[in-house]
PDB file of C-alpha atoms and ligand atoms in Angstrom:
ATOM      1  CA  MET A   1      -3.005  16.706   2.656  1.00 55.00           C
ATOM      2  CA  THR A   2      -4.190  18.468  -0.491  1.00 65.00           C
ATOM      3  CA  ASN A   3      -6.894  17.742  -3.013  1.00 82.00           C
ATOM      4  CA  GLU A   4      -4.345  16.905  -5.686  1.00 93.00           C
ATOM      5  CA  VAL A   5      -5.290  13.483  -7.073  1.00 96.00           C
ATOM      6  CA  VAL A   6      -2.386  11.013  -7.338  1.00 97.00           C
ATOM      7  CA  ALA A   7      -4.393   7.916  -8.218  1.00 97.00           C
ATOM      8  CA  GLU A   8      -7.940   7.181  -9.232  1.00 98.00           C
ATOM      9  CA  PHE A   9     -10.170   4.231 -10.075  1.00 98.00           C
ATOM     10  CA  ARG A  10     -12.973   5.006 -12.497  1.00 98.00           C
ATOM     11  CA  ASN A  11     -15.804   2.500 -12.967  1.00 98.00           C
ATOM     12  CA  PHE A  12     -13.466  -0.482 -12.497  1.00 98.00           C
ATOM     13  CA  LYS A  13     -15.171  -3.764 -13.358  1.00 98.00           C
ATOM     14  CA  LYS A  14     -13.667  -7.226 -13.070  1.00 98.00           C
ATOM     15  CA  SER A  15     -14.892 -10.801 -12.990  1.00 97.00           C
ATOM     16  CA  PHE A  16     -13.029 -14.056 -12.448  1.00 97.00           C
ATOM     17  CA  GLY A  17     -14.783 -16.687 -14.545  1.00 95.00           C
ATOM     18  CA  THR A  18     -18.465 -16.309 -13.784  1.00 95.00           C
ATOM     19  CA  LYS A  19     -17.768 -14.566 -10.475  1.00 96.00           C
ATOM     20  CA  VAL A  20     -18.384 -10.826 -10.721  1.00 97.00           C
ATOM     21  CA  VAL A  21     -16.134  -9.174  -8.112  1.00 97.00           C
ATOM     22  CA  HIS A  22     -15.950  -5.468  -9.060  1.00 98.00           C
ATOM     23  CA  LYS A  23     -19.131  -3.885 -10.439  1.00 98.00           C
ATOM     24  CA  GLY A  24     -17.852  -0.363 -10.958  1.00 98.00           C
ATOM     25  CA  VAL A  25     -15.341   0.723  -8.316  1.00 98.00           C
ATOM     26  CA  SER A  26     -14.601   4.471  -8.308  1.00 97.00           C
ATOM     27  CA  PHE A  27     -12.536   6.483  -5.858  1.00 97.00           C
ATOM     28  CA  GLU A  28      -9.709   9.025  -5.702  1.00 97.00           C
ATOM     29  CA  LEU A  29      -6.511   9.035  -3.676  1.00 97.00           C
ATOM     30  CA  HIS A  30      -5.225  12.484  -2.730  1.00 96.00           C
ATOM     31  CA  LYS A  31      -1.606  13.541  -2.336  1.00 95.00           C
ATOM     32  CA  GLY A  32      -0.353  12.919   1.185  1.00 94.00           C
ATOM     33  CA  GLU A  33      -3.405  11.080   2.413  1.00 96.00           C
ATOM     34  CA  CYS A  34      -3.698   7.555   3.670  1.00 97.00           C
ATOM     35  CA  LEU A  35      -6.955   6.002   2.521  1.00 97.00           C
ATOM     36  CA  GLY A  36      -8.214   2.955   4.398  1.00 97.00           C
ATOM     37  CA  LEU A  37      -9.812   0.324   2.183  1.00 97.00           C
ATOM     38  CA  LEU A  38     -12.053  -1.927   4.213  1.00 95.00           C
ATOM     39  CA  GLY A  39     -14.359  -4.750   3.272  1.00 93.00           C
ATOM     40  CA  GLY A  40     -15.030  -8.359   4.146  1.00 91.00           C
ATOM     41  CA  SER A  41     -12.893 -11.215   2.870  1.00 92.00           C
ATOM     42  CA  GLY A  42     -13.136 -11.809  -0.860  1.00 94.00           C
ATOM     43  CA  GLN A  43     -14.654  -8.415  -1.698  1.00 95.00           C
ATOM     44  CA  GLY A  44     -11.717  -7.620  -3.987  1.00 96.00           C
ATOM     45  CA  LYS A  45      -9.439  -5.316  -1.988  1.00 96.00           C
ATOM     46  CA  SER A  46      -6.180  -7.038  -2.897  1.00 95.00           C
ATOM     47  CA  VAL A  47      -7.157  -7.098  -6.562  1.00 96.00           C
ATOM     48  CA  ILE A  48      -7.665  -3.318  -6.381  1.00 97.00           C
ATOM     49  CA  LEU A  49      -4.144  -2.863  -4.989  1.00 96.00           C
ATOM     50  CA  ARG A  50      -2.588  -5.191  -7.578  1.00 96.00           C
ATOM     51  CA  SER A  51      -4.394  -3.303 -10.334  1.00 97.00           C
ATOM     52  CA  LEU A  52      -2.707  -0.069  -9.307  1.00 97.00           C
ATOM     53  CA  ILE A  53       0.667  -1.489 -10.367  1.00 96.00           C
ATOM     54  CA  GLY A  54      -0.696  -3.289 -13.404  1.00 96.00           C
ATOM     55  CA  LEU A  55      -0.458  -6.835 -12.005  1.00 95.00           C
ATOM     56  CA  GLU A  56      -4.167  -7.205 -12.839  1.00 96.00           C
ATOM     57  CA  LYS A  57      -6.207  -5.539 -15.574  1.00 97.00           C
ATOM     58  CA  PRO A  58      -9.899  -4.721 -15.291  1.00 98.00           C
ATOM     59  CA  ASP A  59     -12.427  -6.013 -17.823  1.00 98.00           C
ATOM     60  CA  SER A  60     -13.435  -2.374 -18.225  1.00 98.00           C
ATOM     61  CA  GLY A  61     -12.793   0.940 -16.516  1.00 98.00           C
ATOM     62  CA  GLN A  62      -9.737   3.083 -15.902  1.00 98.00           C
ATOM     63  CA  VAL A  63      -6.936   3.236 -13.345  1.00 98.00           C
ATOM     64  CA  PHE A  64      -5.061   6.520 -13.218  1.00 98.00           C
ATOM     65  CA  VAL A  65      -1.628   7.071 -11.710  1.00 97.00           C
ATOM     66  CA  ASP A  66      -0.371  10.635 -11.861  1.00 95.00           C
ATOM     67  CA  GLY A  67      -3.064  11.485 -14.422  1.00 95.00           C
ATOM     68  CA  GLU A  68      -2.249   8.611 -16.798  1.00 97.00           C
ATOM     69  CA  ASP A  69      -4.479   5.594 -17.413  1.00 98.00           C
ATOM     70  CA  ILE A  70      -2.237   2.581 -16.750  1.00 98.00           C
ATOM     71  CA  VAL A  71      -4.696  -0.053 -18.015  1.00 98.00           C
ATOM     72  CA  PRO A  72      -3.457  -0.017 -21.641  1.00 97.00           C
ATOM     73  CA  MET A  73       0.225   0.153 -20.639  1.00 97.00           C
ATOM     74  CA  ASN A  74       2.752  -2.546 -21.563  1.00 97.00           C
ATOM     75  CA  GLU A  75       5.273  -4.105 -19.153  1.00 95.00           C
ATOM     76  CA  GLU A  76       7.971  -1.588 -20.007  1.00 95.00           C
ATOM     77  CA  GLN A  77       5.676   1.334 -19.209  1.00 96.00           C
ATOM     78  CA  LEU A  78       4.504  -0.408 -16.047  1.00 96.00           C
ATOM     79  CA  ILE A  79       8.089  -0.539 -14.766  1.00 92.00           C
ATOM     80  CA  GLU A  80       7.939   3.268 -14.607  1.00 92.00           C
ATOM     81  CA  VAL A  81       4.578   3.117 -12.782  1.00 95.00           C
ATOM     82  CA  ARG A  82       6.075   0.703 -10.232  1.00 92.00           C
ATOM     83  CA  LYS A  83       8.787   3.251  -9.418  1.00 91.00           C
ATOM     84  CA  LYS A  84       6.005   5.662  -8.376  1.00 95.00           C
ATOM     85  CA  VAL A  85       3.728   3.138  -6.703  1.00 97.00           C
ATOM     86  CA  ALA A  86       5.186   0.639  -4.239  1.00 94.00           C
ATOM     87  CA  TYR A  87       3.410  -2.510  -3.161  1.00 92.00           C
ATOM     88  CA  VAL A  88       4.267  -3.802   0.287  1.00 88.00           C
ATOM     89  CA  PHE A  89       4.047  -7.567   0.154  1.00 77.00           C
ATOM     90  CA  GLN A  90       2.526  -9.373   3.127  1.00 68.00           C
ATOM     91  CA  ASN A  91       5.621 -11.249   4.266  1.00 65.00           C
ATOM     92  CA  GLY A  92       8.099  -8.567   3.258  1.00 66.00           C
ATOM     93  CA  ALA A  93       9.194 -10.652   0.242  1.00 80.00           C
ATOM     94  CA  LEU A  94      12.858 -10.301   1.182  1.00 88.00           C
ATOM     95  CA  PHE A  95      15.580 -12.252  -0.614  1.00 91.00           C
ATOM     96  CA  ASP A  96      16.761 -14.861   1.900  1.00 90.00           C
ATOM     97  CA  SER A  97      20.207 -15.172   0.355  1.00 92.00           C
ATOM     98  CA  MET A  98      20.976 -11.451   0.802  1.00 95.00           C
ATOM     99  CA  SER A  99      21.669  -9.398   3.919  1.00 96.00           C
ATOM    100  CA  VAL A 100      19.279  -6.674   5.040  1.00 96.00           C
ATOM    101  CA  TYR A 101      21.644  -4.112   3.496  1.00 97.00           C
ATOM    102  CA  GLU A 102      21.798  -5.932   0.159  1.00 96.00           C
ATOM    103  CA  ASN A 103      18.011  -6.313   0.113  1.00 95.00           C
ATOM    104  CA  LEU A 104      17.563  -2.537   0.347  1.00 96.00           C
ATOM    105  CA  ALA A 105      20.398  -1.773  -2.051  1.00 96.00           C
ATOM    106  CA  TYR A 106      19.093  -4.171  -4.708  1.00 94.00           C
ATOM    107  CA  PRO A 107      16.310  -2.005  -6.216  1.00 92.00           C
ATOM    108  CA  LEU A 108      18.617   1.016  -6.294  1.00 95.00           C
ATOM    109  CA  ARG A 109      21.304  -0.921  -8.169  1.00 95.00           C
ATOM    110  CA  ALA A 110      18.731  -2.386 -10.567  1.00 91.00           C
ATOM    111  CA  HIS A 111      16.762   0.764 -11.349  1.00 89.00           C
ATOM    112  CA  THR A 112      18.955   3.818 -10.752  1.00 92.00           C
ATOM    113  CA  LYS A 113      22.365   5.112 -11.739  1.00 95.00           C
ATOM    114  CA  MET A 114      23.251   5.917  -8.138  1.00 96.00           C
ATOM    115  CA  THR A 115      26.854   5.333  -7.063  1.00 97.00           C
ATOM    116  CA  GLU A 116      27.669   2.856  -4.288  1.00 97.00           C
ATOM    117  CA  ASP A 117      28.291   5.807  -1.920  1.00 97.00           C
ATOM    118  CA  GLU A 118      24.878   7.295  -2.696  1.00 97.00           C
ATOM    119  CA  ILE A 119      23.269   3.879  -2.298  1.00 97.00           C
ATOM    120  CA  ARG A 120      24.946   3.408   1.079  1.00 97.00           C
ATOM    121  CA  ASP A 121      23.706   6.806   2.291  1.00 96.00           C
ATOM    122  CA  ARG A 122      20.155   6.088   1.161  1.00 96.00           C
ATOM    123  CA  VAL A 123      20.058   2.578   2.677  1.00 97.00           C
ATOM    124  CA  ILE A 124      21.572   3.655   6.007  1.00 96.00           C
ATOM    125  CA  SER A 125      19.272   6.648   6.355  1.00 94.00           C
ATOM    126  CA  GLN A 126      16.194   4.612   5.404  1.00 93.00           C
ATOM    127  CA  LEU A 127      17.026   1.982   8.031  1.00 94.00           C
ATOM    128  CA  ALA A 128      17.695   4.680  10.621  1.00 92.00           C
ATOM    129  CA  GLU A 129      14.440   6.481   9.856  1.00 89.00           C
ATOM    130  CA  PHE A 130      12.558   3.308  10.713  1.00 88.00           C
ATOM    131  CA  GLY A 131      14.638   2.425  13.764  1.00 89.00           C
ATOM    132  CA  LEU A 132      16.232  -0.535  11.974  1.00 91.00           C
ATOM    133  CA  GLN A 133      19.867   0.560  12.130  1.00 92.00           C
ATOM    134  CA  GLY A 134      22.380  -2.058  13.237  1.00 92.00           C
ATOM    135  CA  ASN A 135      20.671  -4.879  11.325  1.00 93.00           C
ATOM    136  CA  GLU A 136      22.486  -4.293   8.022  1.00 94.00           C
ATOM    137  CA  LEU A 137      24.520  -7.495   8.055  1.00 95.00           C
ATOM    138  CA  LEU A 138      21.804  -9.845   9.281  1.00 95.00           C
ATOM    139  CA  SER A 139      20.035 -12.160   6.914  1.00 94.00           C
ATOM    140  CA  PRO A 140      16.209 -12.097   6.781  1.00 92.00           C
ATOM    141  CA  ALA A 141      16.110 -15.544   8.410  1.00 91.00           C
ATOM    142  CA  ASP A 142      17.754 -14.033  11.505  1.00 93.00           C
ATOM    143  CA  LEU A 143      14.941 -11.506  11.955  1.00 90.00           C
ATOM    144  CA  SER A 144      11.623 -11.996  13.742  1.00 87.00           C
ATOM    145  CA  GLY A 145       8.460 -11.935  11.605  1.00 86.00           C
ATOM    146  CA  GLY A 146       7.708  -8.401  12.787  1.00 87.00           C
ATOM    147  CA  MET A 147      11.194  -7.190  11.903  1.00 89.00           C
ATOM    148  CA  GLN A 148      10.972  -8.839   8.475  1.00 90.00           C
ATOM    149  CA  LYS A 149       7.805  -6.893   7.772  1.00 89.00           C
ATOM    150  CA  ARG A 150       9.420  -3.631   8.842  1.00 90.00           C
ATOM    151  CA  VAL A 151      12.511  -4.294   6.709  1.00 93.00           C
ATOM    152  CA  GLY A 152      10.180  -5.269   3.832  1.00 92.00           C
ATOM    153  CA  LEU A 153       8.401  -1.939   4.170  1.00 91.00           C
ATOM    154  CA  ALA A 154      11.744  -0.114   4.245  1.00 92.00           C
ATOM    155  CA  ARG A 155      12.763  -1.872   1.043  1.00 93.00           C
ATOM    156  CA  SER A 156       9.405  -1.150  -0.646  1.00 91.00           C
ATOM    157  CA  ILE A 157       9.921   2.567  -0.257  1.00 92.00           C
ATOM    158  CA  ILE A 158      13.651   2.779  -0.972  1.00 94.00           C
ATOM    159  CA  MET A 159      12.865   4.115  -4.475  1.00 92.00           C
ATOM    160  CA  GLN A 160      10.944   6.995  -2.827  1.00 93.00           C
ATOM    161  CA  PRO A 161       7.537   6.253  -4.380  1.00 95.00           C
ATOM    162  CA  LYS A 162       4.636   8.703  -4.412  1.00 96.00           C
ATOM    163  CA  VAL A 163       2.125   6.059  -3.390  1.00 97.00           C
ATOM    164  CA  VAL A 164       2.518   3.033  -1.136  1.00 97.00           C
ATOM    165  CA  LEU A 165       0.051   0.148  -1.125  1.00 97.00           C
ATOM    166  CA  TYR A 166      -0.215  -1.651   2.193  1.00 95.00           C
ATOM    167  CA  ASP A 167      -1.994  -5.002   2.096  1.00 93.00           C
ATOM    168  CA  GLU A 168      -2.737  -5.940   5.707  1.00 92.00           C
ATOM    169  CA  PRO A 169       0.693  -4.780   6.952  1.00 91.00           C
ATOM    170  CA  THR A 170      -0.171  -5.357  10.612  1.00 91.00           C
ATOM    171  CA  ALA A 171      -1.837  -8.765  10.237  1.00 90.00           C
ATOM    172  CA  GLY A 172      -0.429 -11.168  12.798  1.00 87.00           C
ATOM    173  CA  LEU A 173       1.904  -8.626  14.399  1.00 89.00           C
ATOM    174  CA  ASP A 174       2.345  -8.055  18.126  1.00 91.00           C
ATOM    175  CA  PRO A 175       1.392  -4.642  19.554  1.00 93.00           C
ATOM    176  CA  TYR A 176       5.011  -3.396  19.496  1.00 91.00           C
ATOM    177  CA  ASN A 177       5.548  -4.107  15.796  1.00 90.00           C
ATOM    178  CA  THR A 178       2.022  -2.925  14.959  1.00 93.00           C
ATOM    179  CA  ILE A 179       2.782   0.478  16.477  1.00 94.00           C
ATOM    180  CA  ARG A 180       6.164   0.607  14.689  1.00 91.00           C
ATOM    181  CA  ILE A 181       4.402  -0.021  11.347  1.00 92.00           C
ATOM    182  CA  GLN A 182       1.857   2.704  12.153  1.00 95.00           C
ATOM    183  CA  GLU A 183       4.720   5.107  12.880  1.00 94.00           C
ATOM    184  CA  MET A 184       6.421   4.230   9.593  1.00 92.00           C
ATOM    185  CA  ILE A 185       3.220   4.998   7.677  1.00 94.00           C
ATOM    186  CA  LEU A 186       2.659   8.263   9.557  1.00 95.00           C
ATOM    187  CA  GLY A 187       6.285   9.254   8.850  1.00 92.00           C
ATOM    188  CA  LEU A 188       5.798   8.646   5.126  1.00 93.00           C
ATOM    189  CA  LYS A 189       2.607  10.705   5.184  1.00 94.00           C
ATOM    190  CA  GLU A 190       4.514  13.600   6.703  1.00 93.00           C
ATOM    191  CA  ARG A 191       6.793  13.483   3.662  1.00 91.00           C
ATOM    192  CA  GLY A 192       3.749  13.764   1.385  1.00 93.00           C
ATOM    193  CA  VAL A 193       3.675  10.087   0.396  1.00 95.00           C
ATOM    194  CA  SER A 194       0.134   8.802  -0.190  1.00 97.00           C
ATOM    195  CA  GLY A 195      -1.062   5.372   0.840  1.00 97.00           C
ATOM    196  CA  ILE A 196      -3.870   2.884   0.461  1.00 98.00           C
ATOM    197  CA  PHE A 197      -4.174   0.807   3.578  1.00 97.00           C
ATOM    198  CA  VAL A 198      -6.091  -2.465   3.293  1.00 96.00           C
ATOM    199  CA  THR A 199      -6.736  -3.948   6.697  1.00 93.00           C
ATOM    200  CA  HIS A 200      -9.079  -5.698   9.089  1.00 92.00           C
ATOM    201  CA  ASP A 201      -7.235  -4.004  11.991  1.00 92.00           C
ATOM    202  CA  MET A 202      -9.528  -1.113  12.934  1.00 91.00           C
ATOM    203  CA  PRO A 203      -7.293   0.521  15.579  1.00 92.00           C
ATOM    204  CA  SER A 204      -4.496   0.779  12.998  1.00 94.00           C
ATOM    205  CA  ALA A 205      -6.918   2.050  10.363  1.00 94.00           C
ATOM    206  CA  PHE A 206      -7.976   4.853  12.685  1.00 93.00           C
ATOM    207  CA  ALA A 207      -4.376   5.554  13.715  1.00 95.00           C
ATOM    208  CA  VAL A 208      -3.092   6.157  10.184  1.00 96.00           C
ATOM    209  CA  CYS A 209      -6.022   6.809   7.793  1.00 96.00           C
ATOM    210  CA  ASP A 210      -7.390  10.228   6.891  1.00 95.00           C
ATOM    211  CA  ARG A 211     -10.400   8.697   5.176  1.00 95.00           C
ATOM    212  CA  ILE A 212     -11.880   5.235   5.139  1.00 95.00           C
ATOM    213  CA  ALA A 213     -13.666   3.580   2.211  1.00 95.00           C
ATOM    214  CA  LEU A 214     -15.878   0.521   2.298  1.00 93.00           C
ATOM    215  CA  LEU A 215     -15.748  -1.942  -0.605  1.00 95.00           C
ATOM    216  CA  LEU A 216     -18.855  -4.075  -0.555  1.00 93.00           C
ATOM    217  CA  GLU A 217     -20.782  -5.965  -3.227  1.00 94.00           C
ATOM    218  CA  GLY A 218     -18.455  -4.745  -5.938  1.00 96.00           C
ATOM    219  CA  LYS A 219     -18.647  -1.022  -5.247  1.00 96.00           C
ATOM    220  CA  ILE A 220     -17.293   1.605  -2.890  1.00 95.00           C
ATOM    221  CA  GLN A 221     -20.374   2.051  -0.718  1.00 91.00           C
ATOM    222  CA  ALA A 222     -19.110   4.924   1.372  1.00 89.00           C
ATOM    223  CA  VAL A 223     -16.030   7.038   2.024  1.00 92.00           C
ATOM    224  CA  GLY A 224     -15.604   9.124   5.116  1.00 90.00           C
ATOM    225  CA  THR A 225     -13.353  10.661   7.718  1.00 90.00           C
ATOM    226  CA  ARG A 226     -13.460   9.399  11.276  1.00 83.00           C
ATOM    227  CA  GLU A 227     -15.591  12.413  12.238  1.00 86.00           C
ATOM    228  CA  GLN A 228     -18.042  11.612   9.470  1.00 87.00           C
ATOM    229  CA  LEU A 229     -18.255   7.996  10.668  1.00 81.00           C
ATOM    230  CA  GLU A 230     -18.911   9.078  14.206  1.00 79.00           C
ATOM    231  CA  ALA A 231     -21.606  11.487  13.038  1.00 86.00           C
ATOM    232  CA  GLN A 232     -23.375   8.669  11.167  1.00 86.00           C
ATOM    233  CA  PRO A 233     -23.688   5.789  13.639  1.00 83.00           C
ATOM    234  CA  ASP A 234     -26.211   3.910  11.485  1.00 85.00           C
ATOM    235  CA  SER A 235     -24.396   4.124   8.156  1.00 86.00           C
ATOM    236  CA  LYS A 236     -23.145   0.922   6.467  1.00 86.00           C
ATOM    237  CA  LEU A 237     -19.538   2.046   6.896  1.00 85.00           C
ATOM    238  CA  THR A 238     -19.869   2.764  10.613  1.00 87.00           C
ATOM    239  CA  ARG A 239     -21.723  -0.495  11.187  1.00 87.00           C
ATOM    240  CA  PHE A 240     -18.981  -2.378   9.296  1.00 87.00           C
ATOM    241  CA  VAL A 241     -16.224  -0.701  11.328  1.00 85.00           C
ATOM    242  CA  LYS A 242     -18.015  -1.575  14.567  1.00 85.00           C
ATOM    243  CA  GLY A 243     -18.436  -5.197  13.518  1.00 86.00           C
ATOM    244  CA  LEU A 244     -22.228  -4.934  13.388  1.00 86.00           C
ATOM    245  CA  GLU A 245     -22.466  -5.806   9.700  1.00 82.00           C
ATOM    246  CA  VAL A 246     -20.412  -7.676   7.081  1.00 79.00           C
TER     247      VAL A 246
HETATM  248  N1  ATP V   1      -6.226 -14.703  -9.930  1.00 81.31           N
HETATM  249  C1  ATP V   1      -7.468 -14.995  -9.541  1.00 81.31           C
HETATM  250  N2  ATP V   1      -8.153 -15.999 -10.100  1.00 81.31           N
HETATM  251  C2  ATP V   1      -9.410 -16.306  -9.720  1.00 81.31           C
HETATM  252  N3  ATP V   1     -10.080 -15.636  -8.769  1.00 81.31           N
HETATM  253  C3  ATP V   1      -9.444 -14.639  -8.155  1.00 81.31           C
HETATM  254  C4  ATP V   1      -8.111 -14.252  -8.500  1.00 81.31           C
HETATM  255  N4  ATP V   1      -7.740 -13.209  -7.736  1.00 81.31           N
HETATM  256  C5  ATP V   1      -8.797 -12.950  -6.935  1.00 81.31           C
HETATM  257  N5  ATP V   1      -9.820 -13.797  -7.188  1.00 81.31           N
HETATM  258  C6  ATP V   1     -11.141 -13.799  -6.534  1.00 81.31           C
HETATM  259  O1  ATP V   1     -11.578 -12.458  -6.433  1.00 81.31           O
HETATM  260  C7  ATP V   1     -12.189 -12.220  -5.168  1.00 81.31           C
HETATM  261  C8  ATP V   1     -11.521 -11.055  -4.491  1.00 81.31           C
HETATM  262  O2  ATP V   1     -10.209 -11.419  -4.090  1.00 81.31           O
HETATM  263  P1  ATP V   1      -9.276 -10.481  -3.203  1.00 81.31           P
HETATM  264  O3  ATP V   1      -8.066 -11.278  -2.927  1.00 81.31           O
HETATM  265  O4  ATP V   1      -9.091  -9.180  -3.870  1.00 81.31           O
HETATM  266  O5  ATP V   1     -10.161 -10.290  -1.893  1.00 81.31           O
HETATM  267  P2  ATP V   1      -9.826  -9.446  -0.579  1.00 81.31           P
HETATM  268  O6  ATP V   1     -10.890  -8.427  -0.424  1.00 81.31           O
HETATM  269  O7  ATP V   1      -8.426  -8.981  -0.638  1.00 81.31           O
HETATM  270  O8  ATP V   1     -10.009 -10.533   0.586  1.00 81.31           O
HETATM  271  P3  ATP V   1      -9.169 -10.753   1.980  1.00 81.31           P
HETATM  272  O9  ATP V   1      -9.692  -9.721   2.939  1.00 81.31           O
HETATM  273  O10 ATP V   1      -9.554 -12.140   2.394  1.00 81.31           O
HETATM  274  O11 ATP V   1      -7.719 -10.610   1.648  1.00 81.31           O
HETATM  275  C9  ATP V   1     -12.118 -13.536  -4.400  1.00 81.31           C
HETATM  276  O12 ATP V   1     -13.351 -14.188  -4.528  1.00 81.31           O
HETATM  277  C10 ATP V   1     -11.037 -14.303  -5.101  1.00 81.31           C
HETATM  278  O13 ATP V   1     -11.281 -15.670  -5.019  1.00 81.31           O
HETATM  279 MG1   MG V   2      -6.670  -9.450   0.387  1.00 81.31          MG
END
């Protein structure tokens, strides 16, 4: 991990109707780090992730990807941002009518000039890297929920993004699939891919995150490494992690 900044929120403010959700959210994501984003239900974590690919716009504030503010960008410019930043949808968001292979090949056919041979190599090696080889011809409906999530993650990163956004990737998974997802995230980190990991699953947060941030009452209240949390047993962040406070 380096201190190179790959994404940053600066004084992000957003309301829905009369409900003020974000009151000035600011934080940086460094190259190669996985940042845990914690906070109770409804605090605005998913909106933060969606804003990093331009699916939501703040009322004010800036969202930087690779040094560029994406808030004023149009859809065409956002397509380029979404090649760098991948969003892992909760259920995998696979196309039911396509095989596992076709699901992974689809973004490459749509967004690159790769040949079918190059696409095959990329898809096969991506599946193998995540221990999913041999499932190429199955349809998503033939896979367990845990496998669908793992294939969904494999598809999300097939374009080799710089940043991956994980919105509760281990929610509802059994221990086996939870550990597989953790391994996938750690593997991506080793390649220098950064991540923001939104979760209520503390063991997974500690397994994969370099730093953990707490979003509460519209602001990032604290950011810290595990060591910093342990050194501050009475801080808001530590108390949240331990389930002592909302
Ligand atoms: N499109 C929308 N229209 C109206 N309100 C919205 C919209 N999107 C989010 N909100 C509101 O913004 C708040 C934050 O939502 P968000 O989904 O980001 O919370 P969260 O922190 O991800 O919660 P959870 O942990 O339950 O997933 C909620 O009160 C939600 O109702
Ligand atoms: Mg959410």
